[in-house]
Coordinates of C-alpha atoms and ligand atoms in Angstrom, one line a residue:
X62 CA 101.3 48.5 139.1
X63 CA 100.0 52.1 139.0
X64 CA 96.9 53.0 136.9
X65 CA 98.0 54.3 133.8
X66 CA 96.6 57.8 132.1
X67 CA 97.6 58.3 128.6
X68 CA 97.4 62.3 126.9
X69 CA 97.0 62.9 123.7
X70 CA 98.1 66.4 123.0
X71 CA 100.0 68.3 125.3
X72 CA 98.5 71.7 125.6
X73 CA 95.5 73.5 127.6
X74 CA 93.0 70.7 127.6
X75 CA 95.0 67.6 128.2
X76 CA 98.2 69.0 130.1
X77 CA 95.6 70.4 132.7
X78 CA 93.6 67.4 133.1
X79 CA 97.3 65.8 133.5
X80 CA 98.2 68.1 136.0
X81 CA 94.9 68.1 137.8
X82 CA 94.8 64.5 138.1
X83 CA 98.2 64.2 139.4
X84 CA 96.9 66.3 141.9
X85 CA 94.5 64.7 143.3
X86 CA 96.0 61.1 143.1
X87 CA 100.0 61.0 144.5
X88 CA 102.4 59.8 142.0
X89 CA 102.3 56.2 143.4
X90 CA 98.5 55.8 142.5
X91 CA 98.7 57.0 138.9
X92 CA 101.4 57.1 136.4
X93 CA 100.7 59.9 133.5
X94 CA 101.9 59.8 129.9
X95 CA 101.5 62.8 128.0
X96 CA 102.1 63.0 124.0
X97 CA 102.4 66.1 121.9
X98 CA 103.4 65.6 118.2
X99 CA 104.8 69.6 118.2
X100 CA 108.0 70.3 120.4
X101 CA 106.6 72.5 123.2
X102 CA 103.6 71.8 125.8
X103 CA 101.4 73.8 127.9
X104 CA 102.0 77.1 125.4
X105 CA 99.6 79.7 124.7
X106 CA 98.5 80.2 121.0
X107 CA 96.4 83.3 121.7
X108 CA 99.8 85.1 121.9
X109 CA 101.3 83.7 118.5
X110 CA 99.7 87.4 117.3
X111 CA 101.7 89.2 119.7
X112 CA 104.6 87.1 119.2
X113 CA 104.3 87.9 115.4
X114 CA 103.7 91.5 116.2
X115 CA 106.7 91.7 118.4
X116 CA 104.6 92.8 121.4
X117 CA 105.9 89.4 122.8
X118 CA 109.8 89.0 122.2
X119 CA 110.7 84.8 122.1
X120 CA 108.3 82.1 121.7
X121 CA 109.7 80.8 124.9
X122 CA 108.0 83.7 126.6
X123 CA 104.3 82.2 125.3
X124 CA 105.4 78.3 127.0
X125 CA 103.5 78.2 130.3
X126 CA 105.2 74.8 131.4
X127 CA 108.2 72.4 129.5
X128 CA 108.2 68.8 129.7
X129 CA 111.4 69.2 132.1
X130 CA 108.3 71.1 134.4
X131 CA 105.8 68.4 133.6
X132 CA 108.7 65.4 135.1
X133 CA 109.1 67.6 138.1
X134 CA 105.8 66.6 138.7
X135 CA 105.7 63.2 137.4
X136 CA 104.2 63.5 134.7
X137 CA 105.8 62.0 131.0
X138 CA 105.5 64.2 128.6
X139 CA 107.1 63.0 125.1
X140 CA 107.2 65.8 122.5
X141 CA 107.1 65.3 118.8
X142 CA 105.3 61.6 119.6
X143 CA 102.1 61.7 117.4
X144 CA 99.3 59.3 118.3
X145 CA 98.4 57.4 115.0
X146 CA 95.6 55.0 116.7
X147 CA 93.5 54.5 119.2
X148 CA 92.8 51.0 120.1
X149 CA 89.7 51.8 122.4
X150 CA 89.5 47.5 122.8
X151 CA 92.8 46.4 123.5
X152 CA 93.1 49.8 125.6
X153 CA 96.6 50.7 123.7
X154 CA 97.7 53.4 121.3
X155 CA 100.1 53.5 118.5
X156 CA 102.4 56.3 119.1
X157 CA 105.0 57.6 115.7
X158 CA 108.3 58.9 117.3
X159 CA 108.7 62.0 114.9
X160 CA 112.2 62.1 115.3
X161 CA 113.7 58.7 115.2
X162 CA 110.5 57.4 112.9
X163 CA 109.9 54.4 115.2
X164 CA 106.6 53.3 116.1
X165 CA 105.3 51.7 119.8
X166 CA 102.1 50.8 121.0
X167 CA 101.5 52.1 124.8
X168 CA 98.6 50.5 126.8
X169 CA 96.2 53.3 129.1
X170 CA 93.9 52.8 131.5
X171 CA 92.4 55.8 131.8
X172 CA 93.0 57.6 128.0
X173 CA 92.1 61.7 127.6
X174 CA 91.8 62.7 124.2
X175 CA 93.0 67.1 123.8
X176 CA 93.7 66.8 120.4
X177 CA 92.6 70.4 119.6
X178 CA 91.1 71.8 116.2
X179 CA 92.5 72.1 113.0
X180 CA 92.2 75.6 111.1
X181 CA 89.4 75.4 107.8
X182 CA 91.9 75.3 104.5
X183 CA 89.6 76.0 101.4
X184 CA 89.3 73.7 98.7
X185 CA 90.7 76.4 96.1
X186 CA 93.7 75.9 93.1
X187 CA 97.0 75.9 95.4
X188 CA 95.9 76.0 98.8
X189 CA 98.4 74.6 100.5
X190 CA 101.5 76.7 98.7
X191 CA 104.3 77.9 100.5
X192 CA 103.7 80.8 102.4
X193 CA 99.9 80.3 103.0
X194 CA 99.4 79.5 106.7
X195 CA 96.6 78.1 108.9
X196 CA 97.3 79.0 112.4
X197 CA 96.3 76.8 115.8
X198 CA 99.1 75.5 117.4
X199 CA 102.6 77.3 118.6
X200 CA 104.3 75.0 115.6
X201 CA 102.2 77.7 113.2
X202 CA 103.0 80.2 114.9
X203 CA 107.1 79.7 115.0
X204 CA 106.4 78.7 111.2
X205 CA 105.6 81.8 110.4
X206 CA 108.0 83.7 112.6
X207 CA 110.7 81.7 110.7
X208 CA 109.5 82.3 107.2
X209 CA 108.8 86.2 108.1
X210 CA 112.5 86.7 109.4
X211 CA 113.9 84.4 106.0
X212 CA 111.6 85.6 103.5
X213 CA 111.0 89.4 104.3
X214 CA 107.4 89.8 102.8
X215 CA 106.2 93.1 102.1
X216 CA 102.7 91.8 101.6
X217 CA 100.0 90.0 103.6
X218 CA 96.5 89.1 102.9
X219 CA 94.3 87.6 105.9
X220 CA 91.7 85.3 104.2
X221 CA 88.6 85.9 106.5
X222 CA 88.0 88.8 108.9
X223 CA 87.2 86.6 112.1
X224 CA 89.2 87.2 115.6
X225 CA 92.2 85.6 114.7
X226 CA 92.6 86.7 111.3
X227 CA 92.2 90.1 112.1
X228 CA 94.9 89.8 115.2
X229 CA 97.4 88.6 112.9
X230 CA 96.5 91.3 110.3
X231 CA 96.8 94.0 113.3
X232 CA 100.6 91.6 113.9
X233 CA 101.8 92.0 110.3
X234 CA 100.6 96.1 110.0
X235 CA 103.1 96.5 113.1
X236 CA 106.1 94.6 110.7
X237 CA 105.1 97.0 108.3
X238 CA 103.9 95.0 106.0
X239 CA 100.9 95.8 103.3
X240 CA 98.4 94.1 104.7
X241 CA 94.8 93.3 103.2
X242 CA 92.1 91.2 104.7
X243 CA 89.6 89.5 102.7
X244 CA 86.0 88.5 104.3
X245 CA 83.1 87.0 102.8
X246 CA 80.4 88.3 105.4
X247 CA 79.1 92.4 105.0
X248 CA 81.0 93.2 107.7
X249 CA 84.9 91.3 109.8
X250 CA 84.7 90.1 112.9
X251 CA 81.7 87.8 111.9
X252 CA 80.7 86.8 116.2
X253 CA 79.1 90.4 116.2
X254 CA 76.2 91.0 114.1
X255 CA 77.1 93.8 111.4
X256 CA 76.0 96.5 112.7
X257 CA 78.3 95.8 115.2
X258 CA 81.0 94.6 113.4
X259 CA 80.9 97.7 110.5
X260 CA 83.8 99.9 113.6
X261 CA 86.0 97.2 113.0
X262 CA 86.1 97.4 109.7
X263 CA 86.5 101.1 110.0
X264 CA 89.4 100.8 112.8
X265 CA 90.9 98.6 110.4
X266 CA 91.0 101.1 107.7
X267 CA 91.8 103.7 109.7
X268 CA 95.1 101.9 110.6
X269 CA 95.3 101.3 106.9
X270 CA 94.8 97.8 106.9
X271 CA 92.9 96.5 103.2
X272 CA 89.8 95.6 103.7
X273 CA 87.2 94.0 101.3
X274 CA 84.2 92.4 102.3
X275 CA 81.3 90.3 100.7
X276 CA 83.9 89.3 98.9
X277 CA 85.1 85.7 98.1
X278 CA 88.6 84.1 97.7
X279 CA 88.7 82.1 94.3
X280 CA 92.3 80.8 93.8
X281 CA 96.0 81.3 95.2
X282 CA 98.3 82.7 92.5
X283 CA 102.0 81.1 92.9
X284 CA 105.5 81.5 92.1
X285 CA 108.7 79.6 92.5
X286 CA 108.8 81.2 95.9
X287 CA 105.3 79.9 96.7
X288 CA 102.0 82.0 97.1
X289 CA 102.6 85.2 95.2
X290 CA 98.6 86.5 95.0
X291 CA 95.8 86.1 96.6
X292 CA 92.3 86.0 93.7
X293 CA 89.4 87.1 94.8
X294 CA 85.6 87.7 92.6
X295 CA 86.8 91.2 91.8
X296 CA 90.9 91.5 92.0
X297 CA 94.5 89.9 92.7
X298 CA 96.0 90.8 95.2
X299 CA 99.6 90.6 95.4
X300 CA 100.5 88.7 98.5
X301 CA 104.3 87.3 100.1
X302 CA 102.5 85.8 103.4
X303 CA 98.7 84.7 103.6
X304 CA 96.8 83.6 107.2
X305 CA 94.0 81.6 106.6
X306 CA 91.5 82.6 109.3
X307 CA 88.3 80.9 108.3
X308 CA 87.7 79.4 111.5
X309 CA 88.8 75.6 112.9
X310 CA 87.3 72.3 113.1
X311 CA 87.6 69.9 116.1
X312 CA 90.8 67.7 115.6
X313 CA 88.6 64.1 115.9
X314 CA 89.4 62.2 113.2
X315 CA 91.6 59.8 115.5
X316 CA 88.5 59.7 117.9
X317 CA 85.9 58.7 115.2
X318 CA 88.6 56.3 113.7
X319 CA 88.7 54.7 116.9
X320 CA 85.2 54.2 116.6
X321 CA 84.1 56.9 119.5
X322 CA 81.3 59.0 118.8
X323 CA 81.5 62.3 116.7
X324 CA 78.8 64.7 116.9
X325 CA 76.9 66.9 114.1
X326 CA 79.2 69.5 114.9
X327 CA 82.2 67.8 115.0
X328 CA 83.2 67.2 118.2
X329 CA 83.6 64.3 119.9
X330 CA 80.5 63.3 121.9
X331 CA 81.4 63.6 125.4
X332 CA 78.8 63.8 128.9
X333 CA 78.7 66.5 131.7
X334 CA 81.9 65.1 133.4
X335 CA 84.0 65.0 130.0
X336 CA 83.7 61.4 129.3
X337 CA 83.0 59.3 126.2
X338 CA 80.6 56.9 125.8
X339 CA 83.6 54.7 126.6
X340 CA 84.2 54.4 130.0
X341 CA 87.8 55.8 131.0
X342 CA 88.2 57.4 127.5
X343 CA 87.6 61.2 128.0
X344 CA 87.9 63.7 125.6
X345 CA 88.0 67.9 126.4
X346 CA 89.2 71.5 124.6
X347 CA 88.5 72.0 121.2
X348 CA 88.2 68.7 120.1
X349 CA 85.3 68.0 122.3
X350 CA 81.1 69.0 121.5
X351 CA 80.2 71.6 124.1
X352 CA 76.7 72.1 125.0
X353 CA 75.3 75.9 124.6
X354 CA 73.4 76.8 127.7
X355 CA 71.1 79.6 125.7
X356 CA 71.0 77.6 122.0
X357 CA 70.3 74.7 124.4
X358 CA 72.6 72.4 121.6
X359 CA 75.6 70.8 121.1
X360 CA 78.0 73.0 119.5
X361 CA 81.9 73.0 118.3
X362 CA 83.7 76.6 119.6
X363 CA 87.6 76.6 119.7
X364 CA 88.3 78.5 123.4
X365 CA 91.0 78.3 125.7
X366 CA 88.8 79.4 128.2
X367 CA 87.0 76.5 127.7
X368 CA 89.4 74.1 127.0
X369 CA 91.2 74.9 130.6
X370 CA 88.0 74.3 132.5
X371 CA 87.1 71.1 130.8
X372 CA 90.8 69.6 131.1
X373 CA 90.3 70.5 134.7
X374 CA 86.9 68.8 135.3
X375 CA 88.6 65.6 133.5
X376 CA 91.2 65.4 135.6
X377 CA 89.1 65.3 138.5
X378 CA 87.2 62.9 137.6
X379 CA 89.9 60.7 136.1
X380 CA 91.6 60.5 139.4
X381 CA 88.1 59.2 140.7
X382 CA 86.9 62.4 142.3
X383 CA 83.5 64.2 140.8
X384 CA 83.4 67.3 138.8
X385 CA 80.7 68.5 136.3
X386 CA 80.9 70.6 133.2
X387 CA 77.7 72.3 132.3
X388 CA 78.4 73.7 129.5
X389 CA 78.8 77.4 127.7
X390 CA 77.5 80.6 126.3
X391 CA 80.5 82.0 124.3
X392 CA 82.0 84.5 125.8
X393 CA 85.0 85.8 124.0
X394 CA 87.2 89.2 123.8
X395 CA 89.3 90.2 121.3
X396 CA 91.7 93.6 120.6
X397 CA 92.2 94.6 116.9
X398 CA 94.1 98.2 116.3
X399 CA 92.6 100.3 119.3
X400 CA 89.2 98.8 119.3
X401 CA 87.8 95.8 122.4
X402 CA 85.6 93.8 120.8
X403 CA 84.0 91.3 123.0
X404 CA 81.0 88.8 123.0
X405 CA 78.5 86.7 124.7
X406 CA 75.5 84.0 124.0
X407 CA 73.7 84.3 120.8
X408 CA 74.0 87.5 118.2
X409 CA 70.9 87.8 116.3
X410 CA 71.4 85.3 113.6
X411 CA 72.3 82.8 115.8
X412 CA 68.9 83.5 118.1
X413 CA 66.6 83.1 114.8
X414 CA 68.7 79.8 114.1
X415 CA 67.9 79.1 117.9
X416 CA 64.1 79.4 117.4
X417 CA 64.1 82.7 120.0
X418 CA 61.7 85.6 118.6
X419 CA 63.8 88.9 119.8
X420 CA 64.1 92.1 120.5
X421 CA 67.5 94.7 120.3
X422 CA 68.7 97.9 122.1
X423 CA 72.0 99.3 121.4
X424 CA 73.6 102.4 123.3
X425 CA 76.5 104.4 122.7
X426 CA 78.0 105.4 125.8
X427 CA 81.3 106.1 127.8
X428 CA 83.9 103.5 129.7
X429 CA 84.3 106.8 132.4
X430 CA 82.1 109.3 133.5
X431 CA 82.1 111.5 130.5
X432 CA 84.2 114.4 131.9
X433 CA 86.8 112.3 133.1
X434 CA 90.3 111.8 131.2
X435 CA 90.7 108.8 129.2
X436 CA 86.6 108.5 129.1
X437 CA 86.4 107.1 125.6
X438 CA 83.6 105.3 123.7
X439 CA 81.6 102.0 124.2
X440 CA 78.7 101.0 122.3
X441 CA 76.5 97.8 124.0
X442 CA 73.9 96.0 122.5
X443 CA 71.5 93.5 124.2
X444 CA 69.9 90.4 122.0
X445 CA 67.2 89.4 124.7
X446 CA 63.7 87.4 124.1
X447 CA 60.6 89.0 123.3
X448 CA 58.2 88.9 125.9
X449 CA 59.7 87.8 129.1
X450 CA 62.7 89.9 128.4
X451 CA 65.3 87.4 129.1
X452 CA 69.2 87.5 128.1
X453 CA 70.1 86.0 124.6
X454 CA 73.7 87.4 124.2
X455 CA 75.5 90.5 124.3
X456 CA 78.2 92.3 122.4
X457 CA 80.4 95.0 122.9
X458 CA 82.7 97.4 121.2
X459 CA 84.6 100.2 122.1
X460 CA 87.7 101.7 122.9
X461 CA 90.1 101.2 126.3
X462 CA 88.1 99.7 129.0
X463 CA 85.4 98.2 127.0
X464 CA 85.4 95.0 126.4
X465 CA 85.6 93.2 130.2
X466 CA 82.5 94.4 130.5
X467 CA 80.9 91.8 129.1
X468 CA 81.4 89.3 131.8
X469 CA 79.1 91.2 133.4
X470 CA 76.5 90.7 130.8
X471 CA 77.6 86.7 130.7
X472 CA 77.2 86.1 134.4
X473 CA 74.0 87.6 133.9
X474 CA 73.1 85.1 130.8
X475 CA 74.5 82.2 132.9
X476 CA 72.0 82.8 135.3
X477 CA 69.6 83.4 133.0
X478 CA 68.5 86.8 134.1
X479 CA 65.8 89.0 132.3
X480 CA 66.7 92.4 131.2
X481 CA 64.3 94.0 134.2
X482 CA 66.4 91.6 136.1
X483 CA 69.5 93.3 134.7
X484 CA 68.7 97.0 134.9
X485 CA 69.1 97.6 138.7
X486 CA 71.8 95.3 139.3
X487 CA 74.2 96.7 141.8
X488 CA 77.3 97.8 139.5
X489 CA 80.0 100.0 141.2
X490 CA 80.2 103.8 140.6
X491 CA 82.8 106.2 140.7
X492 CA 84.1 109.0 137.6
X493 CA 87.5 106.7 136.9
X494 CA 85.6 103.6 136.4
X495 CA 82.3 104.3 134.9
X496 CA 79.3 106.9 134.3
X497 CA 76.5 106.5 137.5
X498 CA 74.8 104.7 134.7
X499 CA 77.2 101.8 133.6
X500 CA 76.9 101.0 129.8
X501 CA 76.0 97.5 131.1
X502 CA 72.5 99.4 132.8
X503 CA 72.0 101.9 130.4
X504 CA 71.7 99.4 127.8
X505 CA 70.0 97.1 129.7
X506 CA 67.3 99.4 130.3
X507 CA 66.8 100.8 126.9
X508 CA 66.2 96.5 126.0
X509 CA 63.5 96.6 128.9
X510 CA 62.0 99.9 126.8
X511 CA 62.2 97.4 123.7
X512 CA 60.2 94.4 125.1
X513 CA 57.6 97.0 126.2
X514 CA 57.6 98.6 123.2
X515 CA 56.6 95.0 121.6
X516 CA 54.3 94.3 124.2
X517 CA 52.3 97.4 123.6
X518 CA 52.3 97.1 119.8
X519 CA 51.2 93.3 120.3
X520 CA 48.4 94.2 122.7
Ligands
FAD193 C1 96.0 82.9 117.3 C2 95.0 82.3 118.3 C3 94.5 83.2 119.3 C4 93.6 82.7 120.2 N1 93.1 83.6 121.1 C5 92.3 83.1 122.1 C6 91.8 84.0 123.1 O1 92.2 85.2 123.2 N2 91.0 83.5 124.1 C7 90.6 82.1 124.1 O2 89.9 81.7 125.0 N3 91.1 81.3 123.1 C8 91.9 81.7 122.2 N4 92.4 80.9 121.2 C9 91.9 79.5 121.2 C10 92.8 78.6 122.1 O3 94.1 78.8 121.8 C11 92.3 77.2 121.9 O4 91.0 77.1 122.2 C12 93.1 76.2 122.9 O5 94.4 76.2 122.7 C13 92.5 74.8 122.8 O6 93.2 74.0 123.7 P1 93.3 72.4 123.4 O7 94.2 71.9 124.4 O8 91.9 71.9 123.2 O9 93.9 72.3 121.9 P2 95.3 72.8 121.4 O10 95.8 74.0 122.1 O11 95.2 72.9 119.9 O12 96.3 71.6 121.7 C14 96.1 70.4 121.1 C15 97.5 69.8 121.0 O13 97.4 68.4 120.5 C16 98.4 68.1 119.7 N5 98.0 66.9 118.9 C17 97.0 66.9 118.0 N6 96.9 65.6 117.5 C18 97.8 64.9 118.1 C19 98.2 63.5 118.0 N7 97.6 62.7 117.2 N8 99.3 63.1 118.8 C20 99.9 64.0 119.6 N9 99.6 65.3 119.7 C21 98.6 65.7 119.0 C22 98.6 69.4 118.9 O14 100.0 69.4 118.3 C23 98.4 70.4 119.9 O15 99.6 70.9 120.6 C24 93.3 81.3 120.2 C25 93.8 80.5 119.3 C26 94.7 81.0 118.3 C27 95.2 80.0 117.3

């Protein structure tokens, strides 16, 4: 009898450790069961904004692989099967057929837990109403396709001005809807610090998108239709559709009701080759605690970026080979209107919250040489330590061209480079691509100027 993997959760973290262990061990060493409780697998929720703003046309267009695709390759994979329990001593789960409502238990060998994150809901008067949506999974997102085309709203308020709130405010302004976004923080887009994050919010008004910040949600207002306002400290807001974009937390309930371990942030508590403390029960993607290479902590972030890599580093070592994780500093891009908005390590808050005493420098400068067509704006800023002048984070906003810049700036923080490090790195040149100084140098340089600057006045 093959050795038996078990998935729970058929998208980027545990469909990739599926398909990575299948290739490593041939289908008579390993038989793999995969269950998703939704009706698609391998999909990509960062396109349910573009599916809602009509840049993508079917949902089918955002499924990377079917379960058809998965048995071509021998691997089982049984949608709209929810795992209710995880039986880590008996090695079995309890799996809930969604359709026919019948229950079975399934014994594992080797289990890999993907069960993703769930998006924050507030604890306010009607919460859960009709029309007001959370969004993770594709299910979400064809949710609110289906309510958009039955219902017709006119008006939509985003709850929280993060990355994915503000994509699916950017999807609604396109279905010419009245849109409004509601955030709590100064300033949207809460991974930048606000002085970054203050063009969103004027790209978002420029595209005559709502926006109110320091400003908190108090209640839903409903009707017989379901959500008809959204109440905030200082106004209602008349509202057809709401997103709740106020972040996710790691889908681990199962895990820590199996009696696995949970970590302060939420995650489940997993080692540098994705496994549990229980041997052959591995865990990866958002539901999984990922340790930050600058905070030098665990830490819950939902990426798919991340999720992929770790699903692949399982898989290895479930089919016996050996592959590490070591662990990540952030880095995430995002579009919203016309403006790249992208990120790496620690913003300034988080680098006090790390214990790191910093310096800044921000520079405005140009994705082209400056006479060239198309040159248009980028402004950098560098978070790096006092003193020895090393890396913190990075973030970057600007127009077309912008924001792939800051992988750059992340392999740099990987390899925990110092700004004087940084400043004559060998970056191409030429008028289409970049000025002679790349806003990566420029701005490095001007943070070199900074920890002088703090050195002198120290001295
Ligand atoms: C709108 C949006 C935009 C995004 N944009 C980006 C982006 O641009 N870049 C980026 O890096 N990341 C982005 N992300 C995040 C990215 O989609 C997630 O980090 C990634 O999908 C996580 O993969 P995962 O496999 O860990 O979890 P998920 O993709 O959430 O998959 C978990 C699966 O497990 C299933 N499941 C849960 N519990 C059970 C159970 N008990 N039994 C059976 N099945 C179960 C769920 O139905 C789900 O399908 C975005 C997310 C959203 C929602």
């Amino acid at each position: 009898v093959p050795e038996r993997l078990v998935v729970i959760g058929g998208d980027a973290a545990g469909m990739t450790a599926a398909s990575q262990a299948r290739k490593m061990r041939g289908p008579r060493g390993l038989s793999i069961l995969a269950f998703e409780k939704g009706s698609y697998t391998s999909y990509s929720a960062c396109g349910i904004p573009y599916l809602v703003g009509g840049v993508v046309e079917t949902i089918d267009d955002l499924i990377v692989r079917s379960p058809e695709e998965f048995a071509e390759r021998d691997i089982e994979a049984r949608t709209r099967h929810e795992v209710t329990e995880v039986d880590v001593n008996s090695r079995e789960v309890t799996v809930r057929d969604l359709e026919g409502k019948t229950e079975s238990r399934e014994g594992f060998d080797q289990l890999m837990i993907a069960t993703g994150a769930i998006p924050r809901r507030p604890d306010l008067l009607n919460s859960d109403a009709r029309g007001i949506f959370g969004v993770q999974t594709i299910e979400h997102g064809a949710a609110i396709e289906r309510f958009i085309e039955q219902e017709e709203p006119k008006s939509a308020v985003v709850v929280g001005g993060g990355y994915i709130g503000l994509e699916m405010a950017e999807a609604f302004k396109t279905r010419e809807m009245n849109v409004t976004c509601v955030e709590l923080a100064p300033e949207p887009m809460t991974m930048l610090d606000p002085d970054m994050g203050h063009p969103v919010g004027e790209a978002l008004r420029d595209m005559e998108i709502g926006l109110f910040t320091n400003e908190r949600v108090t209640e839903f207002e409903v009707d017989a239709g379901g959500v008809s306002a959204v109440v905030t400290e200082n106004r209602t807001i008349p509202a057809d559709i709401v997103v709740l974009g106020l972040g996710v937390t790691p889908n681990s309930t199962l895990a820590e009701k199996a009696g696995l371990e949970i970590g302060d942030s939420g995650g489940i508590v997993v080692d540098r080759r994705m496994e549990t403390p229980r041997e052959g029960i591995w865990a990866a993607g958002d539901c999984a605690e990922k340790f930050h290479l600058v905070a030098r902590q665990p830490v819950s972030i939902a990426l798919g970026t991340h999720a992929n890599k770790e699903g692949r580093v399982a898989g290895i070592n479930i089919a016996g080979g050996h592959a590490s994780f070591p662990g990540v500093v952030g880095t995430a891009v995002s579009k919203v209107c016309d403006l790249e908005v992208a990120t790496t390590g620690l913003n300034e808050a988080d680098a006090a919250d790390a214990g790191f005493q910093y310096v800044t420098a921000t520079m405005d400068s140009s994705t082209r040489a400056g006479y060239f067509p198309k040159a248009s704006a980028i402004r950098t800023k560098i978070v790096c330590e006092k003193r020895s002048g090393r890396l913190l984070g990075a973030q970057i906003v600007g127009r077309e061209g912008a924001a792939k810049r800051i992988d750059v700036l992340a392999t740099a923080l990987w390899n925990e480079m110092t700004v004087d490090e940084m400043l004559n790195l060998d970056l191409s040149y030429a008028p289409p691509f970049a000025p002679v100084w790349d806003p990566v140098l420029i701005t490095a340089r001007e943070a070199w100027d900074a920890v002088q600057e703090d050195l002198a006045a120290a001295t």
